[in-house]
Structures are given as structure tokens and as C-alpha cells.
Coordinates of C-alpha atoms in Angstrom, one line a residue:
M114 CA -21.6 27.3 10.7
I115 CA -25.3 26.5 10.4
T116 CA -27.5 29.3 11.7
E117 CA -30.9 27.7 11.2
L118 CA -32.3 24.3 10.3
S119 CA -36.0 24.0 9.2
I120 CA -37.7 20.6 8.8
A121 CA -41.2 19.9 7.4
D122 CA -43.0 16.6 7.1
L123 CA -39.9 14.5 7.8
G124 CA -40.5 11.3 9.8
V125 CA -42.8 12.2 12.7
I126 CA -41.8 15.9 12.6
K127 CA -44.6 18.0 11.0
A128 CA -42.8 21.3 11.2
A129 CA -39.8 22.4 13.3
S130 CA -37.0 24.9 13.2
I131 CA -33.9 25.2 15.3
E132 CA -31.2 27.9 15.5
P133 CA -28.1 26.1 16.7
H134 CA -25.8 28.0 19.0
P135 CA -22.2 28.8 17.7
G136 CA -21.0 26.6 20.6
L137 CA -22.8 23.5 21.9
T138 CA -26.4 22.7 21.0
V139 CA -28.1 19.6 22.3
V140 CA -31.3 18.0 21.1
T141 CA -33.1 15.7 23.5
G142 CA -36.4 13.9 23.6
E143 CA -38.1 10.7 24.5
T144 CA -37.3 7.5 22.6
G145 CA -39.3 7.5 19.4
A146 CA -40.0 11.2 19.5
G147 CA -38.0 11.8 16.4
K148 CA -34.9 13.6 17.6
T149 CA -32.7 11.7 15.2
M150 CA -34.7 13.4 12.4
I151 CA -32.5 16.4 13.1
V152 CA -29.5 14.3 12.0
T153 CA -31.5 12.8 9.1
G154 CA -32.4 16.3 7.9
L155 CA -28.7 17.4 8.0
G156 CA -27.8 14.2 6.2
L157 CA -30.1 15.1 3.4
L158 CA -28.4 18.4 3.0
L159 CA -25.2 16.5 2.8
G160 CA -26.5 14.6 -0.2
G161 CA -27.7 11.6 1.7
R162 CA -30.1 9.0 0.1
A163 CA -33.6 10.3 -0.4
D164 CA -35.8 7.7 1.2
P165 CA -39.5 8.2 0.3
G166 CA -40.3 6.2 3.5
S167 CA -39.0 9.2 5.5
V168 CA -41.8 11.4 4.3
R169 CA -44.4 11.9 7.1
R170 CA -47.5 9.8 6.7
G171 CA -50.2 11.8 5.0
A172 CA -47.8 14.3 3.4
D173 CA -46.8 14.3 -0.2
R174 CA -43.2 15.6 0.4
A175 CA -40.6 16.4 3.0
R176 CA -38.4 19.5 2.9
V177 CA -35.3 20.4 4.8
E178 CA -33.7 23.8 4.6
G179 CA -30.4 25.0 6.2
R180 CA -28.9 28.4 6.5
F181 CA -25.2 28.7 6.7
Q182 CA -22.7 31.4 7.3
L183 CA -20.3 31.1 4.4
T184 CA -17.1 33.2 4.0
E185 CA -14.7 30.7 2.4
A186 CA -13.8 32.1 -1.0
E187 CA -13.5 28.6 -2.6
L188 CA -17.0 27.6 -1.4
V189 CA -18.5 30.9 -2.5
E190 CA -17.0 30.3 -5.9
A191 CA -18.5 26.8 -6.0
V192 CA -21.9 28.2 -5.2
T193 CA -21.6 30.8 -7.9
D194 CA -20.4 28.3 -10.5
A195 CA -23.5 26.2 -9.7
G196 CA -25.7 29.2 -10.5
G197 CA -26.6 29.9 -6.8
E198 CA -26.4 33.2 -4.9
L199 CA -25.6 34.2 -1.4
D200 CA -27.6 36.7 0.7
E201 CA -24.7 38.7 2.0
D202 CA -22.6 35.9 3.6
E203 CA -25.5 33.5 4.1
L204 CA -26.1 30.4 2.0
I205 CA -29.5 28.7 1.9
V206 CA -29.4 24.9 1.1
A207 CA -32.6 22.9 0.7
R208 CA -33.5 19.3 -0.1
Q209 CA -37.0 18.1 -1.0
V210 CA -38.1 14.4 -1.1
T211 CA -41.5 13.3 -2.4
A212 CA -43.5 10.3 -1.2
V213 CA -43.0 8.7 -4.6
G214 CA -39.2 8.9 -4.3
R215 CA -38.3 12.0 -6.3
S216 CA -35.7 14.3 -4.9
R217 CA -34.6 17.9 -5.6
A218 CA -31.7 19.8 -4.1
Y219 CA -31.2 23.6 -4.1
L220 CA -28.0 25.5 -3.5
G221 CA -28.3 29.3 -3.1
G222 CA -31.7 29.2 -4.8
A223 CA -30.5 27.2 -7.8
Q224 CA -31.7 23.6 -8.4
V225 CA -28.6 21.4 -8.6
P226 CA -27.8 17.6 -8.5
A227 CA -27.6 16.4 -4.9
P228 CA -23.8 15.4 -5.3
M229 CA -23.0 19.0 -6.3
C230 CA -24.9 20.3 -3.2
A231 CA -22.9 17.8 -1.1
R232 CA -19.6 19.1 -2.4
V233 CA -20.3 22.4 -0.6
T234 CA -22.1 21.2 2.5
E235 CA -19.5 18.4 3.2
A236 CA -17.0 21.2 3.8
L237 CA -19.3 22.8 6.4
I238 CA -20.7 19.8 8.4
A239 CA -19.3 16.5 9.6
I240 CA -21.9 14.0 11.0
H241 CA -20.8 11.4 13.5
G242 CA -23.7 9.0 13.7
Q243 CA -24.0 5.5 15.0
S244 CA -22.4 4.3 11.7
E245 CA -19.2 6.2 12.6
Q246 CA -18.5 3.6 15.3
V247 CA -18.5 0.9 12.6
R248 CA -16.4 3.1 10.2
L249 CA -14.0 3.7 13.0
T250 CA -13.0 0.0 12.9
A251 CA -12.0 0.2 9.2
A252 CA -8.4 0.6 8.3
D253 CA -9.1 3.3 5.7
R254 CA -11.0 5.4 8.3
Q255 CA -8.1 4.9 10.8
R256 CA -5.6 6.0 8.2
T257 CA -7.7 9.2 7.5
L258 CA -7.8 10.1 11.2
L259 CA -4.1 9.6 11.6
D260 CA -3.4 11.7 8.5
R261 CA -5.7 14.5 9.8
F262 CA -3.7 14.6 13.0
A263 CA -0.3 14.5 11.1
G264 CA -1.6 17.5 9.1
E265 CA 0.8 19.2 6.6
T266 CA 3.7 16.8 7.4
V267 CA 1.7 14.0 5.6
A268 CA -0.4 16.1 3.3
S269 CA 2.5 17.9 1.7
V270 CA 4.0 14.6 0.6
L271 CA 0.7 12.7 0.0
G272 CA -0.4 15.1 -2.7
P273 CA 2.7 14.6 -4.9
Y274 CA 2.6 10.9 -4.1
A275 CA -1.0 10.6 -5.2
R276 CA -0.4 12.4 -8.5
R277 CA 2.6 10.1 -9.3
Y278 CA 0.7 7.0 -8.3
A279 CA -2.2 8.0 -10.7
E280 CA 0.4 8.6 -13.5
R281 CA 2.1 5.3 -12.7
R282 CA -1.1 3.4 -12.8
A283 CA -2.2 4.9 -16.1
A284 CA 1.3 4.2 -17.6
A285 CA 1.3 0.6 -16.3
I286 CA -2.2 -0.1 -17.8
E287 CA -1.1 1.3 -21.2
L288 CA 2.1 -0.7 -21.0
E289 CA 0.4 -3.9 -20.2
R290 CA -2.1 -3.3 -23.1
L291 CA 0.6 -2.7 -25.6
R292 CA 2.5 -5.7 -24.6
A293 CA -0.6 -7.9 -24.7
E294 CA -1.4 -6.6 -28.2
A295 CA 2.0 -7.2 -29.7
Q296 CA 1.0 -10.1 -31.9
S297 CA -2.2 -8.6 -33.1
R298 CA -0.4 -5.4 -33.7
A299 CA 2.2 -7.1 -35.9
R300 CA -0.6 -8.8 -37.9
E301 CA -2.4 -5.5 -38.4
I302 CA 0.9 -3.8 -39.5
D303 CA 1.3 -6.4 -42.3
V304 CA -2.3 -5.9 -43.4
L305 CA -2.0 -2.1 -43.5
R306 CA 1.4 -2.2 -45.3
F307 CA 0.0 -4.6 -48.0
G308 CA -3.0 -2.4 -48.6
L309 CA -1.1 0.8 -48.8
T310 CA 1.4 -0.7 -51.2
E311 CA -1.5 -2.0 -53.4
I312 CA -3.2 1.4 -53.4
E313 CA 0.1 3.2 -54.1
Q314 CA 0.9 1.0 -57.1
V315 CA -2.5 1.8 -58.7
D316 CA -2.3 5.5 -57.5
P317 CA -6.0 6.3 -58.0
E318 CA -7.1 9.9 -58.5
A319 CA -10.0 11.5 -56.6
G320 CA -13.3 10.6 -58.4
E321 CA -11.4 8.6 -61.1
D322 CA -13.9 5.7 -61.0
I323 CA -16.8 8.0 -61.7
T324 CA -15.0 9.9 -64.5
L325 CA -14.0 6.7 -66.3
A326 CA -17.5 5.2 -66.0
A327 CA -18.9 8.3 -67.8
E328 CA -16.2 8.2 -70.5
A329 CA -16.8 4.5 -71.1
A330 CA -20.5 5.0 -71.4
R331 CA -19.8 7.7 -74.0
L332 CA -17.4 5.6 -76.0
H333 CA -19.8 2.6 -76.0
S334 CA -22.3 5.0 -77.7
A335 CA -19.7 6.5 -80.1
D336 CA -21.5 5.6 -83.4
D337 CA -24.9 7.0 -82.2
L338 CA -23.1 10.0 -80.8
R339 CA -21.3 10.6 -84.1
V340 CA -24.6 10.6 -86.0
A341 CA -26.3 12.9 -83.5
V342 CA -23.5 15.3 -83.3
G343 CA -23.0 15.3 -87.1
A344 CA -26.6 16.1 -87.7
A345 CA -26.5 18.9 -85.1
L346 CA -23.3 20.3 -86.6
S347 CA -24.9 20.2 -90.1
S348 CA -28.0 22.1 -88.8
V349 CA -25.9 24.7 -87.2
A350 CA -23.1 25.2 -89.8
G351 CA -24.1 23.2 -92.8
G352 CA -22.1 20.4 -94.4
D353 CA -19.9 19.6 -97.5
D354 CA -22.9 18.3 -99.5
E355 CA -25.4 20.7 -97.9
P356 CA -24.1 24.2 -97.4
G357 CA -26.0 26.7 -95.2
G358 CA -27.4 25.9 -91.8
A359 CA -28.5 28.1 -89.0
L360 CA -25.3 30.1 -88.9
S361 CA -25.6 31.0 -92.6
E362 CA -29.2 32.0 -92.2
V363 CA -28.4 34.2 -89.3
T364 CA -25.5 35.8 -91.1
A365 CA -27.8 36.5 -94.1
A366 CA -30.4 38.1 -91.9
R367 CA -27.8 40.4 -90.3
K368 CA -26.5 41.5 -93.7
A369 CA -30.0 42.2 -94.9
L370 CA -30.6 44.6 -92.0
E371 CA -27.2 46.2 -92.6
Q372 CA -28.0 46.8 -96.3
G373 CA -31.4 48.3 -95.6
P374 CA -32.2 52.0 -94.8
S375 CA -30.7 53.2 -91.5
D376 CA -33.2 53.0 -88.6
G377 CA -32.5 53.3 -84.9
A378 CA -35.0 50.6 -83.9
L379 CA -33.4 48.0 -86.2
A380 CA -29.9 48.7 -85.0
E381 CA -30.5 46.8 -81.7
L382 CA -32.0 43.9 -83.6
G383 CA -29.0 43.8 -85.9
R384 CA -26.7 43.7 -82.9
R385 CA -28.6 40.8 -81.4
L386 CA -28.4 38.9 -84.7
A387 CA -24.6 39.5 -84.7
E388 CA -24.4 38.0 -81.1
A389 CA -26.4 35.0 -82.2
G390 CA -24.1 34.5 -85.1
Y391 CA -21.0 34.5 -82.8
Q392 CA -22.7 32.0 -80.4
L393 CA -23.6 29.7 -83.3
A394 CA -20.0 29.9 -84.6
D395 CA -18.7 28.9 -81.1
L396 CA -21.2 26.1 -80.8
A397 CA -20.3 24.8 -84.2
S398 CA -16.6 24.8 -83.2
E399 CA -17.3 22.8 -80.0
L400 CA -19.5 20.3 -81.9
A401 CA -16.8 19.8 -84.4
R402 CA -14.2 19.3 -81.7
Y403 CA -16.4 16.8 -79.8
L404 CA -16.9 14.9 -83.1
S405 CA -13.1 14.9 -83.7
D406 CA -12.4 13.6 -80.2
L407 CA -14.7 10.6 -80.7
D408 CA -12.2 9.3 -83.3
A409 CA -9.0 10.7 -81.7
E410 CA -8.0 7.7 -79.5
P411 CA -8.3 4.3 -81.0
G412 CA -8.2 1.6 -78.3
R413 CA -9.2 4.1 -75.6
L414 CA -12.1 1.9 -74.6
E415 CA -9.8 -1.0 -73.9
Q416 CA -7.5 1.2 -71.8
I417 CA -10.5 2.4 -69.8
A418 CA -11.6 -1.2 -69.2
A419 CA -8.2 -2.2 -67.9
R420 CA -7.9 0.8 -65.6
R421 CA -11.4 0.3 -64.2
S422 CA -10.5 -3.3 -63.5
Q423 CA -7.6 -2.1 -61.3
L424 CA -9.8 0.4 -59.5
G425 CA -12.4 -2.3 -59.0
D426 CA -9.8 -4.5 -57.2
L427 CA -9.3 -1.6 -54.8
T428 CA -13.0 -0.9 -54.2
R429 CA -13.7 -4.5 -53.5
K430 CA -11.2 -4.4 -50.5
Y431 CA -11.0 -0.8 -49.2
G432 CA -14.2 1.0 -50.0
S433 CA -17.3 1.3 -52.2
S434 CA -15.7 4.1 -54.2
I435 CA -12.3 5.4 -55.1
D436 CA -12.8 8.4 -52.7
E437 CA -13.5 5.9 -49.9
V438 CA -10.4 4.0 -50.9
R439 CA -8.3 7.1 -50.7
T440 CA -9.8 7.9 -47.2
W441 CA -9.0 4.4 -46.1
A442 CA -5.4 4.9 -47.2
T443 CA -5.1 8.2 -45.3
D444 CA -6.5 6.6 -42.1
A445 CA -4.4 3.5 -42.6
A446 CA -1.2 5.5 -42.9
A447 CA -1.9 7.3 -39.6
R448 CA -2.8 4.0 -37.9
L449 CA 0.4 2.4 -39.3
L450 CA 2.5 5.2 -38.0
D451 CA 0.9 4.8 -34.5
L452 CA 1.4 1.0 -34.6
E453 CA 5.0 1.3 -35.8
T454 CA 5.8 3.7 -33.0
S455 CA 4.3 1.4 -30.4
D456 CA 7.6 -0.4 -29.7
D457 CA 9.1 3.0 -29.0
R458 CA 6.2 3.8 -26.8
I459 CA 6.7 0.5 -24.9
D460 CA 10.3 1.4 -24.1
Q461 CA 9.3 4.9 -23.1
L462 CA 6.5 3.6 -20.8
A463 CA 8.8 1.0 -19.2
R464 CA 11.4 3.6 -18.4
R465 CA 8.7 6.0 -17.0
V466 CA 7.2 3.3 -14.8
G467 CA 10.6 2.5 -13.5
E468 CA 11.3 6.2 -12.7
L469 CA 7.9 6.6 -11.0
D470 CA 8.5 3.4 -8.9
E471 CA 11.7 5.0 -7.6
Q472 CA 10.0 8.3 -6.9
L473 CA 7.0 6.6 -5.2
A474 CA 9.2 4.5 -3.0
E475 CA 11.0 7.6 -1.7
L476 CA 7.7 9.5 -1.2
A477 CA 6.1 6.5 0.5
R478 CA 9.1 6.3 2.8
R479 CA 8.6 9.9 3.8
I480 CA 4.9 9.4 4.3
T481 CA 5.5 6.3 6.5
A482 CA 8.0 8.3 8.6
A483 CA 5.6 11.1 9.1
R484 CA 2.8 8.7 10.1
Q485 CA 4.9 6.9 12.5
A486 CA 6.0 10.1 14.2
A487 CA 2.3 11.3 14.3
A488 CA 1.1 7.9 15.5
T489 CA 2.8 8.1 18.9
A490 CA 1.8 11.6 19.7
F491 CA -1.8 11.1 18.5
A492 CA -2.2 7.9 20.6
D493 CA -0.7 9.5 23.7
R494 CA -3.2 12.4 23.6
V495 CA -6.1 10.1 22.9
V496 CA -5.1 7.9 25.9
G497 CA -5.1 11.1 28.1
E498 CA -8.7 11.8 27.0
L499 CA -9.8 8.2 27.6
A500 CA -8.5 8.4 31.2
A501 CA -10.8 11.3 31.8
L502 CA -13.7 9.3 30.2
A503 CA -13.4 6.6 32.9
L504 CA -11.0 4.4 31.0
P505 CA -7.9 5.1 33.2
H506 CA -6.1 1.9 32.1
A507 CA -6.9 2.2 28.4
Q508 CA -4.0 1.7 26.0
L509 CA -4.2 2.8 22.3
A510 CA -1.7 2.7 19.5
F511 CA -1.7 3.3 15.8
Q512 CA 0.2 0.4 14.2
V513 CA 1.9 1.5 10.9
S514 CA 2.8 -1.7 8.9
P515 CA 4.3 -2.1 5.4
A516 CA 1.7 -2.8 2.7
D517 CA 1.6 -2.9 -1.1
P518 CA 1.8 0.6 -2.6
G519 CA -1.7 2.2 -3.0
P520 CA -3.1 5.6 -3.7
H521 CA -2.5 6.7 -0.1
G522 CA 1.0 5.3 0.4
A523 CA 2.5 2.0 1.3
D524 CA 1.2 1.6 4.9
Q525 CA -1.4 -0.5 6.6
I526 CA -2.9 1.3 9.5
D527 CA -4.4 -0.6 12.4
L528 CA -5.8 1.1 15.5
L529 CA -5.0 -1.1 18.5
F530 CA -6.9 -0.9 21.8
S531 CA -7.0 -2.4 25.3
A532 CA -9.3 -1.2 28.0
H533 CA -7.8 -3.1 30.9
P534 CA -4.4 -3.4 32.5
G535 CA -2.4 -6.4 31.3
S536 CA -4.7 -7.0 28.3
E537 CA -3.1 -7.4 24.9
L538 CA -3.5 -4.6 22.4
R539 CA -5.8 -5.8 19.6
S540 CA -7.6 -4.3 16.7
L541 CA -10.2 -1.8 17.9
G542 CA -13.1 -3.6 16.2
K543 CA -12.2 -6.9 17.8
T544 CA -11.9 -5.8 21.4
A545 CA -13.9 -2.6 22.2
S546 CA -17.4 -2.7 23.4
G547 CA -20.1 -0.3 22.2
G548 CA -19.5 2.1 25.1
E549 CA -15.8 2.0 24.7
L550 CA -16.1 2.7 20.9
S551 CA -18.2 5.8 21.7
R552 CA -15.6 7.1 24.1
V553 CA -12.7 6.3 21.7
R554 CA -14.5 8.1 18.9
L555 CA -15.1 11.2 21.1
A556 CA -11.6 11.2 22.4
L557 CA -10.3 11.1 18.8
E558 CA -12.5 14.1 17.8
V559 CA -11.5 16.1 20.9
V560 CA -7.8 15.7 20.1
L561 CA -8.3 16.4 16.4
A562 CA -10.3 19.6 17.1
A563 CA -7.6 21.0 19.4
G564 CA -6.2 24.1 17.7
Q565 CA -8.7 24.0 14.9
T566 CA -11.6 26.4 14.4
G567 CA -14.7 26.5 12.2
G568 CA -17.0 23.9 10.8
T569 CA -19.9 22.1 12.4
L570 CA -19.6 18.7 14.1
V571 CA -22.8 16.7 14.6
F572 CA -22.9 13.8 17.1
D573 CA -25.8 11.3 17.1
E574 CA -25.9 9.3 20.3
V575 CA -22.2 9.7 21.0
D576 CA -23.0 8.7 24.6
A577 CA -24.5 5.3 23.6
G578 CA -23.7 2.6 26.1
V579 CA -22.4 5.0 28.9
G580 CA -23.9 6.8 31.8
G581 CA -23.2 8.4 35.2
R582 CA -19.7 10.0 35.6
V583 CA -18.6 9.0 32.1
A584 CA -21.6 10.9 30.7
V585 CA -20.5 14.0 32.6
E586 CA -17.0 13.7 31.1
I587 CA -18.5 13.3 27.6
G588 CA -20.5 16.5 28.1
R589 CA -17.3 18.2 29.3
R590 CA -15.4 17.0 26.2
L591 CA -18.2 18.1 23.9
A592 CA -18.2 21.5 25.5
R593 CA -14.4 21.7 25.0
L594 CA -15.0 20.8 21.3
A595 CA -17.5 23.7 21.1
R596 CA -14.8 26.2 21.9
H597 CA -13.2 25.5 18.5
S598 CA -16.2 24.4 16.4
Q599 CA -20.0 24.5 16.4
V600 CA -21.2 21.3 17.9
I601 CA -24.7 19.8 17.7
V602 CA -25.4 16.7 19.8
V603 CA -28.5 14.4 19.9
T604 CA -28.4 12.8 23.3
H605 CA -30.6 11.0 25.8
L606 CA -28.4 11.8 28.8
A607 CA -29.0 14.7 31.1
Q608 CA -25.3 14.7 32.1
V609 CA -24.5 15.6 28.5
A610 CA -27.3 18.0 28.0
A611 CA -26.3 20.0 31.1
F612 CA -23.3 21.4 29.2
A613 CA -25.4 22.9 26.4
D614 CA -25.2 26.5 25.4
R615 CA -28.7 26.0 23.8
H616 CA -31.1 23.1 24.5
Y617 CA -33.9 21.9 22.2
V618 CA -36.4 19.2 23.1
V619 CA -38.3 17.1 20.6
A620 CA -41.9 16.7 22.0
K621 CA -44.3 14.1 20.7
S622 CA -48.1 14.3 20.4
D623 CA -50.6 11.8 19.3
D624 CA -54.2 12.5 18.0
G625 CA -55.0 8.8 18.0
Q626 CA -54.2 8.4 14.3
V627 CA -50.9 10.1 13.6
S628 CA -48.0 10.8 15.9
T629 CA -46.5 14.2 15.4
S630 CA -43.4 15.8 16.9
G631 CA -42.2 19.4 17.2
V632 CA -39.0 20.9 18.4
L633 CA -39.1 23.4 21.3
L634 CA -36.4 25.6 22.7
V635 CA -35.8 25.0 26.4
A636 CA -35.7 28.3 28.2
E637 CA -33.0 28.8 30.8
T638 CA -35.5 28.9 33.5
R639 CA -36.7 25.4 32.4
R640 CA -33.3 23.8 32.0
A641 CA -33.2 22.1 35.4
A642 CA -36.8 20.8 35.0
E643 CA -36.0 19.3 31.6
L644 CA -32.8 17.7 32.9
A645 CA -34.8 16.3 35.9
R646 CA -37.4 14.9 33.5
M647 CA -34.6 13.2 31.5
M648 CA -33.1 11.7 34.6
A649 CA -36.2 10.6 36.5
G650 CA -39.1 11.1 34.2
L651 CA -40.6 13.4 36.9
D652 CA -39.9 17.1 36.5
T653 CA -41.6 17.9 39.7
S654 CA -39.5 15.6 41.9
E655 CA -37.6 17.7 44.4
S656 CA -34.6 15.3 44.4
A657 CA -34.6 15.2 40.6
L658 CA -34.7 19.0 40.4
A659 CA -31.9 19.2 43.0
H660 CA -29.7 16.8 41.1
A661 CA -30.5 18.6 37.8
G662 CA -29.5 21.9 39.5
E663 CA -26.2 20.4 40.5
L664 CA -25.6 19.3 37.0
V665 CA -26.2 22.8 35.6
E666 CA -23.9 24.3 38.2
L667 CA -21.2 21.7 37.4
A668 CA -21.4 22.5 33.7
E669 CA -21.3 26.2 34.3
A670 CA -18.3 25.8 36.6
S671 CA -16.5 23.6 34.0
R672 CA -17.1 26.2 31.3
A673 CA -15.9 29.0 33.6
S674 CA -12.7 27.2 34.4
G675 CA -11.9 26.5 30.8

């Protein structure tokens, strides 16, 4: 339930605030005064399109703020998840629109995307504007209304049906794709198998191309390396023709210290000379081994060249290096496994689609039966309401016809209507006038609201195209709705406004340059005068005041009688 709505610089409204009654609140005003801005403001809180043209002329932004009583645990959790907070059980929702088209939404003090805000507010408010009459002629809308009336009998089956339908659709799409790709898949399998066989025959090791390149470079320089290493080895350990070398000199130095007088300071130097000798001996051994390896494998260079040629064939096809070739092989093996199991997947999907078709057919049959049962009862109750709304001969029926399976079942819903006796029932949109559509819409809502509580229903010009006694009955029905839900009505008819628990009037002023409107609460003592103004335009007319007084008495008596 909304407890307060504040509007600033929206349309012709500079600043206004209303506190809707928990029952029936009406908003009235002269044509062009801006009373529909109340509905526009609520629409913005519901995530409606932010139109910069709705910002009042001369202002840089418009702002709408609504305060809601919120006790539903699921909605409270949604607000908390969005980063918002509640003040006890009250939620503040705000929307701001700038004159340049920027929009911001706030949920419990947290700035959020407008659609996130709408997910909460749509569960709290339902707006029935002039567009609802157009929507009412659409088959999807008619199906939704019928399912609302059917309640759990349809909802309990429609949920499992929708889940299976989504699964069936996904499975059918994948199945169609796999079948369409059969030839290309076969070609890809051949390519992958050939490549993996080729790589497996060569069996490259990680980094082998780099290792062989380095070894080849070394073997190509074997003569130069032999001279260099031989010279180094001779300098370290001496040679056959030239004994001595660094190792011999270090050994001699160490012995010289050992043969001299004992001295603590020289002992450390002797130890370091010994270590240097050991390192030189190790170095000499490694140099000798390296020199020996240069001559250990005759023909090694030719072997390396042949191996590098094999590896080169792979890197030309599968990667710029052997490591990339190995990565390609890993990925290709996984892809090949996926492709080779596709036929199994096709069989599996085909079986699953068949199973789901059988399940969907059974669920659709149950949904159809539930809708057909609800259709008769719903139509009978709506016809009863239409009789009270000055359509005593109206006929109405929900036609449930077979249709291709869809996400909501396998039914085509068509709301048929006839306003006159002997007239053929035809689709509502093809036969009903604007006034008749208004009454059908209200009758549907009255029936749907029976036995339900909570939420806010907003009606914009629900009385369009009607007047007189019909308007009184519309007011009576709106008052009945207000027993179960909070109802806010924008109206131009005094007969409807007379039934209000709280009455606001949008008053327009003009300074010669800018028209501005404000919203005023009509005191109980001024109700009759305001109703008289709405009927005759003259709130001081005795006859108008008398008529208005009669309306107020009629409304009070109607409420008292229940």
C-alpha cells in the first residue's frame, strides 16, 4: 500500500503531495489541470520511460517519491539485496528525470537501475490506464486475466509446463544444430584425426625444437669450440706439451704456505687456496668432458637436421613452436572427443524431445481443462457485474481454442462480447465501444479482486465514455474493490468521486507565462461543493449542491449496506 506520493516539477505540477486512503482515493480536476500526472508519477516509480518532455517548463529536473508499507518478506529481501533499507516497515522509492533526458531511480535510499526498482514496485501497484483498454483486446492479456481467475488450478500446472517447455525448446535448438552440422562435423573429425596421427608419429617433446636448435648451433661451431675449450683447459690444468697451468700454480702456492712457519693469519689464506684448487680441478674436469662430447657422436649433426625437419613439418601446420603444436594436440583431442560423441548426443536429445513432447501434451491438456472450467465461471460473474453497469443484456465468454504449444500452454484465448440481445458474440476488440470496454475492464477487475486483499489498483479515466446512472454504478464497484485493495482513481465524474474515502482536486493557476497546478485535499465539509462544481461548474448553485448532497448520501448508504 502506498502511504504518500510526492511530485515536484512534473508536467504542470510544481509541487504536490497526496496521502492516499487505504480504501478509495479519487483525484479530480478540470481538463488540462494535470490530474493524470498522478498516474504518470506512479508510472515512473514502476520503471516507466523517463520522458524529458514531462519536466515542467523552467525546471531542470522532475522528481517523484513514493512511500510504501512493505511487509512481504520476499520484497524486503529484494530491497536489501539491492542495497536499500527500510524505515521500520516503510519503503521509500524515488525517480528523478532531468530536462536533458537523464534518469535515476532510488530504492530504499540506494541508487539502482529503473528495472530493478520496477521489480519491487510492480508487486505493489497495478496501473489501469487508457492503454489497458487496448491491451484488453489482446489474446495474451485475456489469457492472463483468465489464468488469474483460475488461480492455483492453472498456476500449479503452468509452472511445471513452462519449465519443461523451456527445456524442450533448448533441446530442440541443440538437436537441430547438431543435425545441420553433421557434414561439417564429419569433415572436421577427419582433419583432427589426421593431425593427431601426424603429431603422434613424430611424438615431439616439450621445447624440443629449441633444444635441438641450440645443439645444432653448437655442433656447427665444433672446431672453433674445440680450440677455445682446449686453450681454456690448458690454461687451467696445463697440457701434454706444456705442463702447469693455473691449477698447478695454485697447488704450489698452497704447499708453500703449508711448508712455512705456522701462523694463524696465514691458515685462512691457505684454506682459501685449497678451495680454489678444488674448484679449478672441477672446472678442468668439466672442460675435458665438454671437449670429449664434441667428438663423441659422429653424424649427430645429420640426425639433428632430420629431426628438425620433422618438427618443422608440424610447426608449419599446427603452431609456431613445438609447445604450441602440443597445445593444439591437447585441444584437438578434446574437440575430437566432443565431435565423436555428437551422434550419441543426437540420439539422446531426440529421445528427450520425444519424452518432453509427451509430458507437455499431458500438462497442456490439464491446463486447457482448468481454463475451460474457469472460463465459464469467470464469464458468468463478469456478466453479472455488467448488468449492474447498465449492460443488462451483455453476453461474454472466454473461448478456449486449440493452438500450437507455446510457453503458456496450447490454448488460444479469445474474449467474446455482445452488448445487445440477439447480437452474435464476437471478439471484444471488434464489437465493444469505448464505454463498453471501460465497463468490461472494471467488471473484470471487480470479479478478480473478490476474496483478494492487499496491493494498490490505480485507474485512470476508468469512466471514459459513460455517465449518469452507469457512473454511479462504476463508483459503487470501485468502492467495492476498495474493501479488498487500496484503490486510486483519476476521474472527471462526480458520480464516481462521491464514493471516495478521500478526495483530492488538482487546481490550476496561470501567471500569464507558466501554468502551474497543485493538489489539494477536499475537506468533508467541501465535498458537496466540489461535486457540484464537477457536475455543473457552479459550486454555488442550489440545485447542483442539492444533487451533490444526494450523491454523497447515496454513496454513504451504499458503503453502509456493504
